XYZ file of C-alpha atoms in Angstrom:
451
model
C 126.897 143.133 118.969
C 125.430 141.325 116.519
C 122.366 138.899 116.692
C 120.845 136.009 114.270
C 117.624 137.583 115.309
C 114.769 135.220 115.924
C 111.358 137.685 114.892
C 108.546 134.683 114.871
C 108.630 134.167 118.583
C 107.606 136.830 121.118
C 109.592 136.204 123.781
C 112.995 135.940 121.675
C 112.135 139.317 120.444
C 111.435 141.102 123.558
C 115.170 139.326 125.051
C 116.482 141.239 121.838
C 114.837 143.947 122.825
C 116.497 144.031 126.106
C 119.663 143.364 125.235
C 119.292 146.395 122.740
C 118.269 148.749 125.582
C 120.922 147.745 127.638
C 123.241 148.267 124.742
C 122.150 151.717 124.180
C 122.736 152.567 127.669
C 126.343 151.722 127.957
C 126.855 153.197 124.260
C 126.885 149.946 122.231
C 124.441 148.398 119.752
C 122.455 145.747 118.476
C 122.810 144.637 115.198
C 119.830 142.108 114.507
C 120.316 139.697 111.235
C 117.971 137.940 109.362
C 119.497 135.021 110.295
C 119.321 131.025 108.561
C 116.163 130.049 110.329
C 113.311 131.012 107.465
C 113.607 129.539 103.549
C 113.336 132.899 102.036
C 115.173 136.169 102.821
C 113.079 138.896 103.771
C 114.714 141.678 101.683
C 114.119 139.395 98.849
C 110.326 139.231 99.598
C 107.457 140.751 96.965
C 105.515 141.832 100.148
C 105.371 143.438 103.837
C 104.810 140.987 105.911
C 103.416 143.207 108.554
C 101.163 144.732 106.553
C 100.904 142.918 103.177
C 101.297 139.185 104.258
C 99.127 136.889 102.143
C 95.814 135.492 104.203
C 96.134 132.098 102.941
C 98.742 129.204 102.204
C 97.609 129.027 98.739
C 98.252 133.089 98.618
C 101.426 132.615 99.780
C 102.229 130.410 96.810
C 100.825 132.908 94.501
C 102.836 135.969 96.105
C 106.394 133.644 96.097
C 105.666 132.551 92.215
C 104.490 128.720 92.432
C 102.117 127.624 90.711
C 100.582 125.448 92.848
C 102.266 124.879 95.688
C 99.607 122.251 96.779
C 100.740 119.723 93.589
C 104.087 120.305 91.834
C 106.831 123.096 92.418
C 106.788 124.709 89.104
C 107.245 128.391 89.503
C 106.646 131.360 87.140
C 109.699 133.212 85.351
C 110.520 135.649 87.821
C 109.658 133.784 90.959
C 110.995 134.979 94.069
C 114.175 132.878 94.687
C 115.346 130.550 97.934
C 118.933 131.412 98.174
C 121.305 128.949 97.925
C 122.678 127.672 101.362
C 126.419 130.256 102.036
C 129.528 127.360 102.897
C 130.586 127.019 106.118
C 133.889 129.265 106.973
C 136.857 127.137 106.555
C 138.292 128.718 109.266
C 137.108 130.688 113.114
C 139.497 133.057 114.642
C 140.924 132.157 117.494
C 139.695 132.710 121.078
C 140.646 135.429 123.232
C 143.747 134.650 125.309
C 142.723 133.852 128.761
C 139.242 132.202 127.586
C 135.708 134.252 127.647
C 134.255 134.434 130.603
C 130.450 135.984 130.446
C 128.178 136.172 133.456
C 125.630 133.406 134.090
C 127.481 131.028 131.796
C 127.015 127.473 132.833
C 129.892 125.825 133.809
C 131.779 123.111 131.542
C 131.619 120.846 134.115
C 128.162 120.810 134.469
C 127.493 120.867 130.267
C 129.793 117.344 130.376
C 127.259 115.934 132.594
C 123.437 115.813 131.173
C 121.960 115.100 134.711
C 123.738 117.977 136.680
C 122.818 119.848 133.935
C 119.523 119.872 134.430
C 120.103 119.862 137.926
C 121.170 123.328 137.184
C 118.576 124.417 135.153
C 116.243 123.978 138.189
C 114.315 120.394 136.835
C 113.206 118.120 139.508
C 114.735 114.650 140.482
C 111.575 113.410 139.038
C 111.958 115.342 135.942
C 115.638 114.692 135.336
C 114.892 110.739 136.516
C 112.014 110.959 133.114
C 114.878 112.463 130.976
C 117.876 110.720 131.775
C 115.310 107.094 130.777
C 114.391 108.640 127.524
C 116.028 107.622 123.863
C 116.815 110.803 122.418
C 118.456 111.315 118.951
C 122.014 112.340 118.764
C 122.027 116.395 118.687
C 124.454 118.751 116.705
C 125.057 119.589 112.882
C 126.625 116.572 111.865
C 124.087 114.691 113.517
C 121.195 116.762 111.794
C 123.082 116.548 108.041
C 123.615 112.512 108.979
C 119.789 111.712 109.159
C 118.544 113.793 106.344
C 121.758 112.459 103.921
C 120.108 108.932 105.214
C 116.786 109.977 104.723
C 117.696 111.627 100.866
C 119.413 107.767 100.460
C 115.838 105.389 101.494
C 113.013 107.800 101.040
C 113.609 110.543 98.949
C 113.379 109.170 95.915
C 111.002 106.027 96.744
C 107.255 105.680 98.556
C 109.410 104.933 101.774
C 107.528 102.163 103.159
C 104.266 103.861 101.859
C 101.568 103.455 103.921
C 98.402 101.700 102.206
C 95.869 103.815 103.262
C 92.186 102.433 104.124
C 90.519 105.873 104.597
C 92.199 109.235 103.948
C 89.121 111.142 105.186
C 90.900 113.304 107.862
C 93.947 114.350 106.106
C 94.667 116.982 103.270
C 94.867 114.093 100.565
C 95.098 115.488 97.001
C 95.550 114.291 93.596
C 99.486 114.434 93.364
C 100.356 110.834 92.320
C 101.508 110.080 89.187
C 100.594 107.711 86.506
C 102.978 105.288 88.146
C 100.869 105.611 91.456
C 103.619 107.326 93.100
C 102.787 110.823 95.475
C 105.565 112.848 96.083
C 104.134 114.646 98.680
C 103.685 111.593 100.645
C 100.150 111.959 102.494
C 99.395 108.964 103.539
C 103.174 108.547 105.688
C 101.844 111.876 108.033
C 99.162 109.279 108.911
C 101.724 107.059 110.657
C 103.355 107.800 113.572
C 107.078 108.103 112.762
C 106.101 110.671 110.324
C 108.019 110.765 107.176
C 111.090 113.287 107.013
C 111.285 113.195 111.107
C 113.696 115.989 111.007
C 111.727 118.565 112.603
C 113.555 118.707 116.082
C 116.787 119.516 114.412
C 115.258 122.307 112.108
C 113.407 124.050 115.396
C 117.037 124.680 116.810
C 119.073 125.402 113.862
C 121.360 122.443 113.388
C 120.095 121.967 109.497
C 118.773 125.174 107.924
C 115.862 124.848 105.541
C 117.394 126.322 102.905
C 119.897 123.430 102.878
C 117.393 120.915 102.764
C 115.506 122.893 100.059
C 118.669 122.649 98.072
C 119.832 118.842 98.719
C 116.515 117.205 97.952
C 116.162 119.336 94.725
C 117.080 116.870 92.457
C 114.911 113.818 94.020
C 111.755 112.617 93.159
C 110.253 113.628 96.405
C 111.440 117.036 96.380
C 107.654 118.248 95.918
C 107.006 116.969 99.103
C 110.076 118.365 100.881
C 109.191 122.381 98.938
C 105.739 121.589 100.202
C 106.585 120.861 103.892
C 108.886 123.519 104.138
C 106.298 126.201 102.571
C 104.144 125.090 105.254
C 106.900 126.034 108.260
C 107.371 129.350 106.202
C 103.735 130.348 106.349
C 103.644 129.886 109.850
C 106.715 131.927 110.637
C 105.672 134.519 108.217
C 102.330 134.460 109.843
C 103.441 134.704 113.828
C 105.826 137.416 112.639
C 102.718 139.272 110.925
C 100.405 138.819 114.126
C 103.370 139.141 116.593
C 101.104 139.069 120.016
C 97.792 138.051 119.153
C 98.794 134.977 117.421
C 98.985 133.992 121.200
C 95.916 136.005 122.342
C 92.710 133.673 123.431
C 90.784 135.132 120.533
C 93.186 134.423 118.204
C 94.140 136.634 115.171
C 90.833 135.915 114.342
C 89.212 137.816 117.342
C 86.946 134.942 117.895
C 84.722 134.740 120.859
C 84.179 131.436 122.416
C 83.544 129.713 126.022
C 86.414 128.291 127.076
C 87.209 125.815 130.472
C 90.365 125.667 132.152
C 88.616 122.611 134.494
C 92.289 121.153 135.972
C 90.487 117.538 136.207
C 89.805 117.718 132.515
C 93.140 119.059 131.733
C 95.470 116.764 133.514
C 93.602 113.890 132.140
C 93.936 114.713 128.128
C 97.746 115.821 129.612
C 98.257 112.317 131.448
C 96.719 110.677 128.751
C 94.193 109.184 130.742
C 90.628 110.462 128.682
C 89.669 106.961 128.256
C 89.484 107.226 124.533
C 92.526 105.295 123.045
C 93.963 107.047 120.371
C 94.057 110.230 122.112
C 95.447 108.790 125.081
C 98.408 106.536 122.959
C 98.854 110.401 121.492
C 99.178 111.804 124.452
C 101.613 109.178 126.411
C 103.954 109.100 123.386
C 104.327 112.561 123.208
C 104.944 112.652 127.435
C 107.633 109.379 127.050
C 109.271 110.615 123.390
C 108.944 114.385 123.516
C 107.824 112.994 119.555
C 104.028 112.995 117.808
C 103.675 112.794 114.110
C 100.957 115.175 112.473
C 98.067 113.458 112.449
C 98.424 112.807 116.379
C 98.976 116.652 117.518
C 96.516 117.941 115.090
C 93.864 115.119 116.418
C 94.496 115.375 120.070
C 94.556 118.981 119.924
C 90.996 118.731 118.288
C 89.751 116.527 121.129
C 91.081 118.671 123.635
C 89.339 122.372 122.055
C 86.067 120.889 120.880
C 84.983 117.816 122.563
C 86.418 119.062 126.185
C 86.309 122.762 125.135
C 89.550 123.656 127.155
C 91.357 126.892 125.984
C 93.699 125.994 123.180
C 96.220 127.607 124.804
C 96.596 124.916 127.796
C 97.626 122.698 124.873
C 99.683 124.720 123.111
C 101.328 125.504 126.383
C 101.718 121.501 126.680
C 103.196 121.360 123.582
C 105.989 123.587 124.336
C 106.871 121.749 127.418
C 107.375 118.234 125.665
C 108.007 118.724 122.387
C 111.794 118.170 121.377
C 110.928 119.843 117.704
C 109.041 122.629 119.924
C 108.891 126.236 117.432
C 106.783 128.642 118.273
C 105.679 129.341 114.802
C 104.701 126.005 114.333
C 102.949 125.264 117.507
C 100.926 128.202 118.046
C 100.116 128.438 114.033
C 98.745 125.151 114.310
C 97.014 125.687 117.594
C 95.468 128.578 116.207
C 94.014 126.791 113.021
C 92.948 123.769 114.948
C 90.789 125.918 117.025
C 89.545 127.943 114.579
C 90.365 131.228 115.920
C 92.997 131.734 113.339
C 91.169 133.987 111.069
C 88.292 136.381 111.137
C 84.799 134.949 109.960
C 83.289 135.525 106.881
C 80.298 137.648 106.531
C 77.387 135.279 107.536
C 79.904 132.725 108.445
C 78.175 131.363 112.012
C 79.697 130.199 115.029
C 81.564 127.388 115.475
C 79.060 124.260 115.739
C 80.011 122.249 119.020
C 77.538 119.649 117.156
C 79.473 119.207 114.108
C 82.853 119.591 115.566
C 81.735 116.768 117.686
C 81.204 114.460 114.573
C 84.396 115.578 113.151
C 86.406 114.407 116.022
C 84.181 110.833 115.359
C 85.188 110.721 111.645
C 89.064 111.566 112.938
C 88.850 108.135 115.371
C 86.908 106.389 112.964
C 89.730 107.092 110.499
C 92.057 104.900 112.593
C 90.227 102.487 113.459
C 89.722 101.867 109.800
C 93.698 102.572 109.269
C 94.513 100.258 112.623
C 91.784 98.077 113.266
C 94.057 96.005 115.136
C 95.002 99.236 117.329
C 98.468 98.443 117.048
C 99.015 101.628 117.825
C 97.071 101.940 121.077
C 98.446 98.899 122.581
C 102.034 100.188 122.023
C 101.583 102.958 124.491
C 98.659 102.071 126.419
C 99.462 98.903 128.125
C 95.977 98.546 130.104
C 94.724 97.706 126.722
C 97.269 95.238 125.431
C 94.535 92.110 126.216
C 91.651 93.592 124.744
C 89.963 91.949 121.156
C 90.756 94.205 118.443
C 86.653 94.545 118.010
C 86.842 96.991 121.512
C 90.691 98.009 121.041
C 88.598 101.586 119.901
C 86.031 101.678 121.891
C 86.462 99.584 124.990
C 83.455 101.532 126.427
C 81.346 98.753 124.383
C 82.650 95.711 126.463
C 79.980 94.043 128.184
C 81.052 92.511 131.759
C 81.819 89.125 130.263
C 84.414 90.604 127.853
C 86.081 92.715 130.540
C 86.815 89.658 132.693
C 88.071 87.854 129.562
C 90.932 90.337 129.090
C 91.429 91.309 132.566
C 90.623 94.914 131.810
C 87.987 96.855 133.903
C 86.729 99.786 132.153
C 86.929 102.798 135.374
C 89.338 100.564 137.139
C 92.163 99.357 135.294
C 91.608 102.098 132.434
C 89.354 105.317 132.279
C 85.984 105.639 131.130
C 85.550 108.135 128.641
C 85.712 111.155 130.116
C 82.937 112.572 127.004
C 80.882 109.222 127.349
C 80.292 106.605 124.481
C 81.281 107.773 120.740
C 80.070 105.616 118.161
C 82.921 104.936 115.599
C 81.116 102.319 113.421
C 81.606 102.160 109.924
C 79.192 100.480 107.792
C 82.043 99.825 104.849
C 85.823 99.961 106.251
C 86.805 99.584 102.962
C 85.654 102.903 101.802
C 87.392 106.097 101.710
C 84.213 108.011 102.255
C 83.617 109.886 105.383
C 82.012 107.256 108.195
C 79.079 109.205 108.446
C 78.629 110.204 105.195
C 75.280 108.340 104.525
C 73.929 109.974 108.303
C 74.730 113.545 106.869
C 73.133 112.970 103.469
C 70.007 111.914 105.666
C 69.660 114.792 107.684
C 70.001 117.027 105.209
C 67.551 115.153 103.546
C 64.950 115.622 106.335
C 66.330 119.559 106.571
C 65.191 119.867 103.004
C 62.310 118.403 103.352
C-alpha cells in the first residue's frame, strides 16, 4: 500500500503507524512517500532534520543557500533546489469492475448532501445549523489554482491595495522596499484582516502544492514575498517533524517552566469573544463566524490569551484547530509555541519570562491598531454592541463615563463586557509616529534604573 505520508503531525503519523502494523500482520506493507505537501524534498536536503535541523529561520536560509531569506531570494551557486512541480497524469486507470467498496466509507448519498454529512460525522444540530449559515470558499484543485491564477493577475505584481501603515511597531517590518517605495514582501497587508495571498486553507489540505506556487509566482515582482511566506510554512514543518511530540508538550521544545491556568470562565470568554477588550474580541468572533483570521489577529489574540490571562497555550492552540478552515498542525502549534515563548531553550542568563513586560507588549500590540484603525472599523464589523460608540472609546470603552454610555446606548458590564484584565491604557502621545507607544515611558525608567 502506498501512502503520501504526512510526518509533521503526530497523530497522522501514529494512523500510519497503524495501518503499517496491521499490514505486517496480514503480510502486506506500507510504503510511506514523501509526498507534495513540503517545498523541498527531503532526500534533497543538506541536513538531518532530526538531528541536524537548523535552530533558527535565518539558519534555515543559510543551510538551503539564500542569502537572506528575510530581503531578496538570491541564492548561492549550489543552493539546494525546490523541484519543479511533476504534471498531472493525463490519464487514471480505470476502476475496478463492480466499484470499491472499503469499510467505514461514507456513503455517496450522504457526501451529496453537506448537512447529512455532518450529521454523520457526529456534529450537533447546533453545529451543523453554524455551518450550513457560513460563506465558505469553493473547495477542490481547480478552485485552489482559480484564486491564486487571480491573485498572480491583481497582486502579484502590484502593492495590492497596500495598506498605508500608521505604526508598524508590532510586526516584523524590514527594509525590503525599493527605491520606487514598493515591498515585495508586503508587511504592512498581514496587518489587515483579509491577509494578502489568503490561500492558506487550500495549501493545509493539499489542493495547491507549494511547490506550484513557488514556481508560478517566480517570475512576478512579488515573488520575494511568496519564497518568503512559504520558507516560513517550511520551517515550521521541518521544525514539528524535528520535535515530533514535544512540539505539543506544555513545556514546549524549549522545556520551559511556567504557571499556567486552565480557569473555564477565563477560557470561554477569550473563546466567545467576550474579554471586553475589542480587538481581541472582533479576533475572536471572526475567527468563530469565518473559520478565517489574518496574522496579525491569531498571533495577537494568542498573546492576550498566554500572557495577560496566563491560560496554557495549548487551550488555544486546541481552539485553533477546531475553527480554523486553513488548520495545519505545523503551523498552528509552531506558532503557538513561539508566541508563548516556550519554543526554544533559554540562553545562559536569559531570565524568566517577565509577566510585567509581556503585559506592555500586549499594550503596544492594541495601541498599534488603534493607531492603524482609530475609527475601529474593524471592531464594529464583528462586535455589534459597539457599533454606536465615538471612535475616541471604540478601543477602550472602559473609559466612558456614564453620560457617554447613555449617549450610545451601550452599558459597559451589561450590553458588553468589562475587561476581564481591568483598564489598559492605549494612549499615544503622537499617532503619527511609528515609534513604539511607550517608547518615551521605557527610556524613563531605565533612566531612573540607571540612576
Amino acid at each position: 500500500l502506498f501512502c503520501g505520508g504526512e510526518p509533521v503531525s503526530i497523530e497522522q503519523i501514529d494512523v500510519e503507524d497503524f495501518v503499517e502494523e496491521a499490514l505486517k500482520k496480514s503480510g502486506g506493507a506500507l510504503r510511506r512517500e514523501w509526498g507534495a505537501m513540503s517545498l523541498y524534498q527531503r532526500g534533497d536536503l543538506p541536513f538531518r532534520i532530526k538531528d541536524q535541523m537548523p535552530g533558527s529561520y535565518s539558519g534555515l536560509g543559510t543551510a538551503l543557500g539564500w542569502k537572506d531569506i528575510w530581503t531578496n531570494t538570491e541564492q548561492w551557486e549550489g543552493a539546494t533546489p525546490v523541484r519543479a512541480p511533476v504534471a498531472a497524469p493525463a490519464k487514471f486507470p480505470a476502476p475496478p469492475a463492480g466499484g470499491l467498496t472499503l469499510p467505514g466509507a461514507i456513503p455517496e448519498a450522504v457526501l451529496a448532501d453537506d448537512a447529512a454529512a455532518l450529521r454523520h460525522l457526529g456534529y450537533s444540530a447546533e453545529e451543523i445549523a453554524h455551518a450550513m449559515k457560513a460563506q465558505l470558499p469553493a473547495g477542490g484543485e481547480s478552485a485552489a489554482r482559480a484564486h491564486f491564477q487571480t491573485w498572480l493577475a491583481e497582486k502579484a505584481d502590484s502593492d495590492g491595495g497596500r495598506a498605508k501603515m500608521a505604526a508598524s511597531w508590532d510586526l516584523p517590518v524590514s527594509e525590503t522596499a525599493d527605491k520606487d517605495g514598493h515591498d515585495a514582501l508586503q508587511w504592512a497587508n498581514l496587518s489587515q484582516p483579509d491577509g494578502w495571498c489568503n490561500i492558506s486553507h487550500y495549501l493545509a489540505v493539499g489542493c495547491i502544492s507549494a511547490r506550484e506556487m513557488f514556481s508560478r509566482a517566480s517570475e512576478h515582482k512579488n515573488f520575494t514575498g511568496v519564497a518568503h511566506r512559504l520558507m516560513w510554512r517550511e520551517f515550521h514543518r521541518l521544525n514539528a517533524i524535528h520535535w515530533h511530540r514535544r512540539i505539543a508538550w506544555l513545556q514546549g521544545p524549549g522545556r520551559v517552566e511556567r504557571p499556567w491556568t486552565t480557569d473555564p470562565v477565563i477560557v470561554a470568554a477569550w473563546k466567545q469573544g467576550k474579554t471586553g477588550v475589542p480587538y481581541i474580541d472582533a479576533c475572536m468572533r471572526e475567527l468563530h463566524e469565518t473559520g478565517w483570521l489574518a496574522y496579525k489577529g491569531r498571533k495577537t489574540a494568542g498573546f492576550f490569551l498566554v500572557f495577560d490571562l496566563g491560560v496554557d497555550w495549548r487551550v488555544g492552540a486546541f481552539h485553533y484547530e477546531d475553527e480554523l478552515l486553513d488548520y495545519d498542525f505545523a503551523m498552528n502549534y509552531g506558532n503557538w509555541v513561539t508566541v508563548a515563548k516556550v519554543d526554544k531553550p533559554r540562553n545562559w542568563g536569559e531570565g524568566e519570562v517577565n509577566p510585567e513586560e509581556k503585559h506592555d507588549e500586549m499594550r503596544w500590540k492594541l495601541s498599534a491598531e488603534k493607531t492603524n484603525d482609530p475609527t475601529g472599523a474593524y471592531i464594529r464589523k464583528w462586535v455589534p454592541e459597539l457599533r454606536s460608540v465615538e471612535d475616541r472609546f471604540i478601543h477602550t470603552p472602559w473609559e466612558m463615563k456614564e453620560e457617554d454610555m447613555a449617549t450610545c446606548g451601550c452599558t459597559i458590564g451589561k450590553d458588553y463586557p468589562a475587561s476581564i484584565v481591568g483598564a489598559l491604557d492605549l494612549n499615544i502621545s503622537n499617532p503619527s509616529s511609528d515609534a513604539h507607544p511607550f517608547a518615551a515611558e521605557r527610556e524613563e525608567a531605565k533612566g531612573e534604573a540607571i540612576a
